[in-house]
mmCIF file with all atom_site columns, C-alpha atoms in Angstrom:
data_model
loop_
_atom_site.group_PDB
_atom_site.id
_atom_site.type_symbol
_atom_site.label_atom_id
_atom_site.label_alt_id
_atom_site.label_comp_id
_atom_site.label_asym_id
_atom_site.label_entity_id
_atom_site.label_seq_id
_atom_site.pdbx_PDB_ins_code
_atom_site.Cartn_x
_atom_site.Cartn_y
_atom_site.Cartn_z
_atom_site.occupancy
_atom_site.B_iso_or_equiv
_atom_site.pdbx_formal_charge
_atom_site.auth_seq_id
_atom_site.auth_comp_id
_atom_site.auth_asym_id
_atom_site.auth_atom_id
_atom_site.pdbx_PDB_model_num
ATOM 1   C CA . UNK A 1 1   ? 18.699  -3.332 7.801  1.00 76.00 ? 1   UNK A CA 1
ATOM 2   C CA . UNK A 1 2   ? 21.995  -1.752 6.824  1.00 91.00 ? 2   UNK A CA 1
ATOM 3   C CA . UNK A 1 3   ? 22.554  1.983  7.140  1.00 93.00 ? 3   UNK A CA 1
ATOM 4   C CA . UNK A 1 4   ? 23.108  2.502  3.406  1.00 94.00 ? 4   UNK A CA 1
ATOM 5   C CA . UNK A 1 5   ? 19.800  0.806  2.641  1.00 93.00 ? 5   UNK A CA 1
ATOM 6   C CA . UNK A 1 6   ? 18.002  2.973  5.225  1.00 95.00 ? 6   UNK A CA 1
ATOM 7   C CA . UNK A 1 7   ? 19.526  6.155  3.802  1.00 96.00 ? 7   UNK A CA 1
ATOM 8   C CA . UNK A 1 8   ? 18.586  5.113  0.259  1.00 95.00 ? 8   UNK A CA 1
ATOM 9   C CA . UNK A 1 9   ? 15.000  4.294  1.210  1.00 95.00 ? 9   UNK A CA 1
ATOM 10  C CA . UNK A 1 10  ? 14.763  7.561  3.158  1.00 97.00 ? 10  UNK A CA 1
ATOM 11  C CA . UNK A 1 11  ? 16.001  9.573  0.170  1.00 97.00 ? 11  UNK A CA 1
ATOM 12  C CA . UNK A 1 12  ? 13.527  7.892  -2.178 1.00 97.00 ? 12  UNK A CA 1
ATOM 13  C CA . UNK A 1 13  ? 10.619  8.520  0.214  1.00 97.00 ? 13  UNK A CA 1
ATOM 14  C CA . UNK A 1 14  ? 11.609  12.181 0.706  1.00 98.00 ? 14  UNK A CA 1
ATOM 15  C CA . UNK A 1 15  ? 11.804  12.654 -3.075 1.00 98.00 ? 15  UNK A CA 1
ATOM 16  C CA . UNK A 1 16  ? 8.484   10.863 -3.574 1.00 97.00 ? 16  UNK A CA 1
ATOM 17  C CA . UNK A 1 17  ? 6.818   13.069 -0.928 1.00 97.00 ? 17  UNK A CA 1
ATOM 18  C CA . UNK A 1 18  ? 8.043   16.274 -2.580 1.00 96.00 ? 18  UNK A CA 1
ATOM 19  C CA . UNK A 1 19  ? 7.045   15.080 -6.069 1.00 96.00 ? 19  UNK A CA 1
ATOM 20  C CA . UNK A 1 20  ? 3.564   14.057 -4.886 1.00 95.00 ? 20  UNK A CA 1
ATOM 21  C CA . UNK A 1 21  ? 3.144   17.440 -3.200 1.00 92.00 ? 21  UNK A CA 1
ATOM 22  C CA . UNK A 1 22  ? 4.274   19.219 -6.367 1.00 92.00 ? 22  UNK A CA 1
ATOM 23  C CA . UNK A 1 23  ? 1.877   17.266 -8.572 1.00 93.00 ? 23  UNK A CA 1
ATOM 24  C CA . UNK A 1 24  ? -1.046  17.602 -6.145 1.00 90.00 ? 24  UNK A CA 1
ATOM 25  C CA . UNK A 1 25  ? -0.492  21.174 -4.986 1.00 84.00 ? 25  UNK A CA 1
ATOM 26  C CA . UNK A 1 26  ? -3.671  22.302 -6.751 1.00 79.00 ? 26  UNK A CA 1
ATOM 27  C CA . UNK A 1 27  ? -5.758  20.593 -4.057 1.00 76.00 ? 27  UNK A CA 1
ATOM 28  C CA . UNK A 1 28  ? -3.137  20.252 -1.309 1.00 69.00 ? 28  UNK A CA 1
ATOM 29  C CA . UNK A 1 29  ? -3.505  23.880 -0.246 1.00 70.00 ? 29  UNK A CA 1
ATOM 30  C CA . UNK A 1 30  ? -6.790  25.549 0.631  1.00 66.00 ? 30  UNK A CA 1
ATOM 31  C CA . UNK A 1 31  ? -9.649  25.092 3.066  1.00 64.00 ? 31  UNK A CA 1
ATOM 32  C CA . UNK A 1 32  ? -9.767  21.315 2.556  1.00 68.00 ? 32  UNK A CA 1
ATOM 33  C CA . UNK A 1 33  ? -6.123  20.373 2.162  1.00 77.00 ? 33  UNK A CA 1
ATOM 34  C CA . UNK A 1 34  ? -6.124  16.921 0.625  1.00 83.00 ? 34  UNK A CA 1
ATOM 35  C CA . UNK A 1 35  ? -2.426  16.188 0.968  1.00 88.00 ? 35  UNK A CA 1
ATOM 36  C CA . UNK A 1 36  ? -2.001  12.779 -0.609 1.00 93.00 ? 36  UNK A CA 1
ATOM 37  C CA . UNK A 1 37  ? 1.715   12.954 0.251  1.00 94.00 ? 37  UNK A CA 1
ATOM 38  C CA . UNK A 1 38  ? 0.907   12.716 3.969  1.00 95.00 ? 38  UNK A CA 1
ATOM 39  C CA . UNK A 1 39  ? -0.304  9.169  3.346  1.00 97.00 ? 39  UNK A CA 1
ATOM 40  C CA . UNK A 1 40  ? 3.413   8.344  3.179  1.00 98.00 ? 40  UNK A CA 1
ATOM 41  C CA . UNK A 1 41  ? 3.594   8.970  6.949  1.00 98.00 ? 41  UNK A CA 1
ATOM 42  C CA . UNK A 1 42  ? 2.024   5.518  7.180  1.00 98.00 ? 42  UNK A CA 1
ATOM 43  C CA . UNK A 1 43  ? 5.346   4.009  6.088  1.00 97.00 ? 43  UNK A CA 1
ATOM 44  C CA . UNK A 1 44  ? 6.720   4.604  9.578  1.00 97.00 ? 44  UNK A CA 1
ATOM 45  C CA . UNK A 1 45  ? 4.423   1.753  10.637 1.00 97.00 ? 45  UNK A CA 1
ATOM 46  C CA . UNK A 1 46  ? 6.634   -0.595 8.632  1.00 95.00 ? 46  UNK A CA 1
ATOM 47  C CA . UNK A 1 47  ? 9.914   1.344  8.714  1.00 95.00 ? 47  UNK A CA 1
ATOM 48  C CA . UNK A 1 48  ? 10.267  3.411  11.918 1.00 97.00 ? 48  UNK A CA 1
ATOM 49  C CA . UNK A 1 49  ? 13.556  4.875  10.686 1.00 97.00 ? 49  UNK A CA 1
ATOM 50  C CA . UNK A 1 50  ? 11.443  7.004  8.309  1.00 98.00 ? 50  UNK A CA 1
ATOM 51  C CA . UNK A 1 51  ? 9.970   9.127  11.123 1.00 98.00 ? 51  UNK A CA 1
ATOM 52  C CA . UNK A 1 52  ? 12.575  11.904 10.871 1.00 98.00 ? 52  UNK A CA 1
ATOM 53  C CA . UNK A 1 53  ? 12.977  11.728 7.060  1.00 98.00 ? 53  UNK A CA 1
ATOM 54  C CA . UNK A 1 54  ? 9.202   12.155 6.704  1.00 98.00 ? 54  UNK A CA 1
ATOM 55  C CA . UNK A 1 55  ? 9.414   15.314 8.807  1.00 98.00 ? 55  UNK A CA 1
ATOM 56  C CA . UNK A 1 56  ? 12.270  16.482 6.593  1.00 98.00 ? 56  UNK A CA 1
ATOM 57  C CA . UNK A 1 57  ? 10.145  15.753 3.522  1.00 97.00 ? 57  UNK A CA 1
ATOM 58  C CA . UNK A 1 58  ? 7.417   18.036 4.873  1.00 95.00 ? 58  UNK A CA 1
ATOM 59  C CA . UNK A 1 59  ? 10.019  20.707 5.643  1.00 97.00 ? 59  UNK A CA 1
ATOM 60  C CA . UNK A 1 60  ? 11.347  20.560 2.066  1.00 96.00 ? 60  UNK A CA 1
ATOM 61  C CA . UNK A 1 61  ? 7.859   20.585 0.602  1.00 93.00 ? 61  UNK A CA 1
ATOM 62  C CA . UNK A 1 62  ? 6.857   23.629 2.637  1.00 91.00 ? 62  UNK A CA 1
ATOM 63  C CA . UNK A 1 63  ? 10.129  25.318 1.711  1.00 93.00 ? 63  UNK A CA 1
ATOM 64  C CA . UNK A 1 64  ? 9.666   24.811 -2.027 1.00 92.00 ? 64  UNK A CA 1
ATOM 65  C CA . UNK A 1 65  ? 5.874   25.181 -2.338 1.00 89.00 ? 65  UNK A CA 1
ATOM 66  C CA . UNK A 1 66  ? 4.486   26.567 0.921  1.00 79.00 ? 66  UNK A CA 1
ATOM 67  C CA . UNK A 1 67  ? 5.501   30.190 0.745  1.00 82.00 ? 67  UNK A CA 1
ATOM 68  C CA . UNK A 1 68  ? 4.523   30.872 4.364  1.00 89.00 ? 68  UNK A CA 1
ATOM 69  C CA . UNK A 1 69  ? 8.035   31.080 5.772  1.00 93.00 ? 69  UNK A CA 1
ATOM 70  C CA . UNK A 1 70  ? 10.080  29.502 8.545  1.00 96.00 ? 70  UNK A CA 1
ATOM 71  C CA . UNK A 1 71  ? 7.213   28.925 10.984 1.00 95.00 ? 71  UNK A CA 1
ATOM 72  C CA . UNK A 1 72  ? 5.347   26.828 8.408  1.00 94.00 ? 72  UNK A CA 1
ATOM 73  C CA . UNK A 1 73  ? 8.522   24.993 7.398  1.00 95.00 ? 73  UNK A CA 1
ATOM 74  C CA . UNK A 1 74  ? 9.518   24.081 10.963 1.00 97.00 ? 74  UNK A CA 1
ATOM 75  C CA . UNK A 1 75  ? 5.940   23.458 12.058 1.00 96.00 ? 75  UNK A CA 1
ATOM 76  C CA . UNK A 1 76  ? 5.388   21.152 9.093  1.00 95.00 ? 76  UNK A CA 1
ATOM 77  C CA . UNK A 1 77  ? 8.527   19.196 9.953  1.00 97.00 ? 77  UNK A CA 1
ATOM 78  C CA . UNK A 1 78  ? 7.393   18.788 13.561 1.00 98.00 ? 78  UNK A CA 1
ATOM 79  C CA . UNK A 1 79  ? 3.884   17.800 12.483 1.00 97.00 ? 79  UNK A CA 1
ATOM 80  C CA . UNK A 1 80  ? 5.384   15.197 10.143 1.00 97.00 ? 80  UNK A CA 1
ATOM 81  C CA . UNK A 1 81  ? 7.605   13.763 12.868 1.00 98.00 ? 81  UNK A CA 1
ATOM 82  C CA . UNK A 1 82  ? 4.817   13.706 15.464 1.00 98.00 ? 82  UNK A CA 1
ATOM 83  C CA . UNK A 1 83  ? 2.312   12.171 13.043 1.00 98.00 ? 83  UNK A CA 1
ATOM 84  C CA . UNK A 1 84  ? 4.618   9.493  11.669 1.00 98.00 ? 84  UNK A CA 1
ATOM 85  C CA . UNK A 1 85  ? 5.849   8.775  15.214 1.00 98.00 ? 85  UNK A CA 1
ATOM 86  C CA . UNK A 1 86  ? 2.265   8.255  16.349 1.00 98.00 ? 86  UNK A CA 1
ATOM 87  C CA . UNK A 1 87  ? 1.705   5.916  13.397 1.00 98.00 ? 87  UNK A CA 1
ATOM 88  C CA . UNK A 1 88  ? 4.672   3.849  14.538 1.00 98.00 ? 88  UNK A CA 1
ATOM 89  C CA . UNK A 1 89  ? 3.231   3.657  18.074 1.00 98.00 ? 89  UNK A CA 1
ATOM 90  C CA . UNK A 1 90  ? 0.180   1.879  16.659 1.00 98.00 ? 90  UNK A CA 1
ATOM 91  C CA . UNK A 1 91  ? 2.504   -0.891 15.493 1.00 96.00 ? 91  UNK A CA 1
ATOM 92  C CA . UNK A 1 92  ? 4.649   -0.837 18.633 1.00 97.00 ? 92  UNK A CA 1
ATOM 93  C CA . UNK A 1 93  ? 1.604   -1.429 20.834 1.00 98.00 ? 93  UNK A CA 1
ATOM 94  C CA . UNK A 1 94  ? 0.321   -4.063 18.392 1.00 97.00 ? 94  UNK A CA 1
ATOM 95  C CA . UNK A 1 95  ? -2.971  -2.258 17.859 1.00 97.00 ? 95  UNK A CA 1
ATOM 96  C CA . UNK A 1 96  ? -5.174  -2.784 14.821 1.00 97.00 ? 96  UNK A CA 1
ATOM 97  C CA . UNK A 1 97  ? -3.475  -1.339 11.747 1.00 96.00 ? 97  UNK A CA 1
ATOM 98  C CA . UNK A 1 98  ? -6.599  0.675  10.856 1.00 97.00 ? 98  UNK A CA 1
ATOM 99  C CA . UNK A 1 99  ? -5.899  2.821  13.914 1.00 98.00 ? 99  UNK A CA 1
ATOM 100 C CA . UNK A 1 100 ? -3.122  4.565  11.955 1.00 98.00 ? 100 UNK A CA 1
ATOM 101 C CA . UNK A 1 101 ? -5.923  6.568  10.381 1.00 98.00 ? 101 UNK A CA 1
ATOM 102 C CA . UNK A 1 102 ? -6.343  8.432  13.669 1.00 98.00 ? 102 UNK A CA 1
ATOM 103 C CA . UNK A 1 103 ? -2.887  10.069 13.747 1.00 98.00 ? 103 UNK A CA 1
ATOM 104 C CA . UNK A 1 104 ? -2.966  10.489 9.956  1.00 98.00 ? 104 UNK A CA 1
ATOM 105 C CA . UNK A 1 105 ? -6.137  12.576 10.268 1.00 98.00 ? 105 UNK A CA 1
ATOM 106 C CA . UNK A 1 106 ? -5.626  14.267 13.629 1.00 98.00 ? 106 UNK A CA 1
ATOM 107 C CA . UNK A 1 107 ? -1.863  14.890 13.424 1.00 97.00 ? 107 UNK A CA 1
ATOM 108 C CA . UNK A 1 108 ? -1.891  17.266 10.469 1.00 96.00 ? 108 UNK A CA 1
ATOM 109 C CA . UNK A 1 109 ? -5.520  18.229 11.063 1.00 96.00 ? 109 UNK A CA 1
ATOM 110 C CA . UNK A 1 110 ? -5.003  19.512 14.595 1.00 98.00 ? 110 UNK A CA 1
ATOM 111 C CA . UNK A 1 111 ? -1.324  20.515 14.585 1.00 97.00 ? 111 UNK A CA 1
ATOM 112 C CA . UNK A 1 112 ? -1.010  22.487 11.333 1.00 95.00 ? 112 UNK A CA 1
ATOM 113 C CA . UNK A 1 113 ? -3.807  24.958 12.210 1.00 95.00 ? 113 UNK A CA 1
ATOM 114 C CA . UNK A 1 114 ? -1.842  26.003 15.313 1.00 97.00 ? 114 UNK A CA 1
ATOM 115 C CA . UNK A 1 115 ? 0.539   28.117 13.232 1.00 95.00 ? 115 UNK A CA 1
ATOM 116 C CA . UNK A 1 116 ? -1.630  28.552 10.141 1.00 93.00 ? 116 UNK A CA 1
ATOM 117 C CA . UNK A 1 117 ? -4.199  30.390 12.257 1.00 95.00 ? 117 UNK A CA 1
ATOM 118 C CA . UNK A 1 118 ? -1.481  32.878 13.231 1.00 95.00 ? 118 UNK A CA 1
ATOM 119 C CA . UNK A 1 119 ? 0.013   33.177 9.745  1.00 93.00 ? 119 UNK A CA 1
ATOM 120 C CA . UNK A 1 120 ? -3.309  33.483 7.915  1.00 92.00 ? 120 UNK A CA 1
ATOM 121 C CA . UNK A 1 121 ? -5.242  35.307 10.626 1.00 96.00 ? 121 UNK A CA 1
ATOM 122 C CA . UNK A 1 122 ? -8.009  32.696 10.488 1.00 94.00 ? 122 UNK A CA 1
ATOM 123 C CA . UNK A 1 123 ? -9.362  31.169 13.709 1.00 96.00 ? 123 UNK A CA 1
ATOM 124 C CA . UNK A 1 124 ? -8.083  27.720 14.666 1.00 97.00 ? 124 UNK A CA 1
ATOM 125 C CA . UNK A 1 125 ? -11.685 26.557 15.034 1.00 97.00 ? 125 UNK A CA 1
ATOM 126 C CA . UNK A 1 126 ? -12.281 27.325 11.350 1.00 94.00 ? 126 UNK A CA 1
ATOM 127 C CA . UNK A 1 127 ? -9.071  25.723 10.027 1.00 93.00 ? 127 UNK A CA 1
ATOM 128 C CA . UNK A 1 128 ? -8.952  22.496 12.047 1.00 96.00 ? 128 UNK A CA 1
ATOM 129 C CA . UNK A 1 129 ? -12.192 20.880 10.815 1.00 95.00 ? 129 UNK A CA 1
ATOM 130 C CA . UNK A 1 130 ? -11.317 21.549 7.180  1.00 92.00 ? 130 UNK A CA 1
ATOM 131 C CA . UNK A 1 131 ? -7.821  20.149 7.577  1.00 93.00 ? 131 UNK A CA 1
ATOM 132 C CA . UNK A 1 132 ? -9.129  17.046 9.362  1.00 95.00 ? 132 UNK A CA 1
ATOM 133 C CA . UNK A 1 133 ? -11.679 16.432 6.615  1.00 94.00 ? 133 UNK A CA 1
ATOM 134 C CA . UNK A 1 134 ? -8.965  16.820 3.992  1.00 92.00 ? 134 UNK A CA 1
ATOM 135 C CA . UNK A 1 135 ? -6.851  14.154 5.706  1.00 95.00 ? 135 UNK A CA 1
ATOM 136 C CA . UNK A 1 136 ? -9.483  11.397 5.504  1.00 96.00 ? 136 UNK A CA 1
ATOM 137 C CA . UNK A 1 137 ? -8.505  10.304 1.983  1.00 94.00 ? 137 UNK A CA 1
ATOM 138 C CA . UNK A 1 138 ? -4.735  10.322 2.707  1.00 96.00 ? 138 UNK A CA 1
ATOM 139 C CA . UNK A 1 139 ? -5.379  8.346  5.921  1.00 98.00 ? 139 UNK A CA 1
ATOM 140 C CA . UNK A 1 140 ? -7.270  5.628  4.051  1.00 97.00 ? 140 UNK A CA 1
ATOM 141 C CA . UNK A 1 141 ? -4.558  5.603  1.391  1.00 97.00 ? 141 UNK A CA 1
ATOM 142 C CA . UNK A 1 142 ? -1.995  5.202  4.177  1.00 98.00 ? 142 UNK A CA 1
ATOM 143 C CA . UNK A 1 143 ? -3.612  1.966  5.350  1.00 97.00 ? 143 UNK A CA 1
ATOM 144 C CA . UNK A 1 144 ? -3.587  0.696  1.763  1.00 97.00 ? 144 UNK A CA 1
ATOM 145 C CA . UNK A 1 145 ? 0.108   1.601  1.433  1.00 97.00 ? 145 UNK A CA 1
ATOM 146 C CA . UNK A 1 146 ? 0.981   -0.321 4.608  1.00 96.00 ? 146 UNK A CA 1
ATOM 147 C CA . UNK A 1 147 ? -0.971  -3.345 3.400  1.00 95.00 ? 147 UNK A CA 1
ATOM 148 C CA . UNK A 1 148 ? 0.836   -3.333 0.043  1.00 95.00 ? 148 UNK A CA 1
ATOM 149 C CA . UNK A 1 149 ? 4.272   -2.821 1.605  1.00 94.00 ? 149 UNK A CA 1
ATOM 150 C CA . UNK A 1 150 ? 3.711   -5.578 4.155  1.00 90.00 ? 150 UNK A CA 1
ATOM 151 C CA . UNK A 1 151 ? 2.493   -8.015 1.526  1.00 88.00 ? 151 UNK A CA 1
ATOM 152 C CA . UNK A 1 152 ? 4.708   -7.293 -1.469 1.00 84.00 ? 152 UNK A CA 1
ATOM 153 C CA . UNK A 1 153 ? 7.720   -5.181 -0.566 1.00 80.00 ? 153 UNK A CA 1
ATOM 154 C CA . UNK A 1 154 ? 8.862   -5.508 3.051  1.00 70.00 ? 154 UNK A CA 1
ATOM 155 C CA . UNK A 1 155 ? 10.593  -8.878 2.713  1.00 64.00 ? 155 UNK A CA 1
ATOM 156 C CA . UNK A 1 156 ? 12.353  -7.821 -0.488 1.00 63.00 ? 156 UNK A CA 1
ATOM 157 C CA . UNK A 1 157 ? 14.019  -4.688 0.889  1.00 61.00 ? 157 UNK A CA 1
ATOM 158 C CA . UNK A 1 158 ? 14.447  -5.417 4.539  1.00 56.00 ? 158 UNK A CA 1
#
C-alpha cells in the first residue's frame, strides 16, 4: 500500500476515533467505561500501520475530552499502541480472530487503571474490573469490524 494511502487511512481513523469518543463521552468515562472508540484498535489486525495512529487517536481524545492531564494523555497513547499491537500479534501468529477480544478487553482494562488509580486516588483493584467489564462490548464490536473490513473493504483500499 502506498504511503499516501496509509496516511489518508490513518487520518480518517484518528478522526473517527475522536468523533466516536466525543459522541459517546457520556458513557465512555466513569466506573464502567464503555469506550466504543477502542473497538477501532481491532483495525490493526487488518492494517498494522494503524498501531501508532491509534495510539495518537487516544492521545488526542484524552487531550480534548479527558481533562486529567499529561499522564492520562501519554498513558492513553501507550495503552492504545500496546493494545492495537497485541491485536496485530493475533494475526501475525495466525491465531483465531476471536482472540483479539483478549487484548481489546485486557489492554485498556488493565493498563489504564495504572495511572488512573494515582490520578483519581482510587485503588487499582477497584478500577480494573470495571474497566475490563466496560471493554467487553467494544471488544465484540472489534471482531465485527474486522469481519466487515476483511469481507467488504480490504480489497478495495489495499
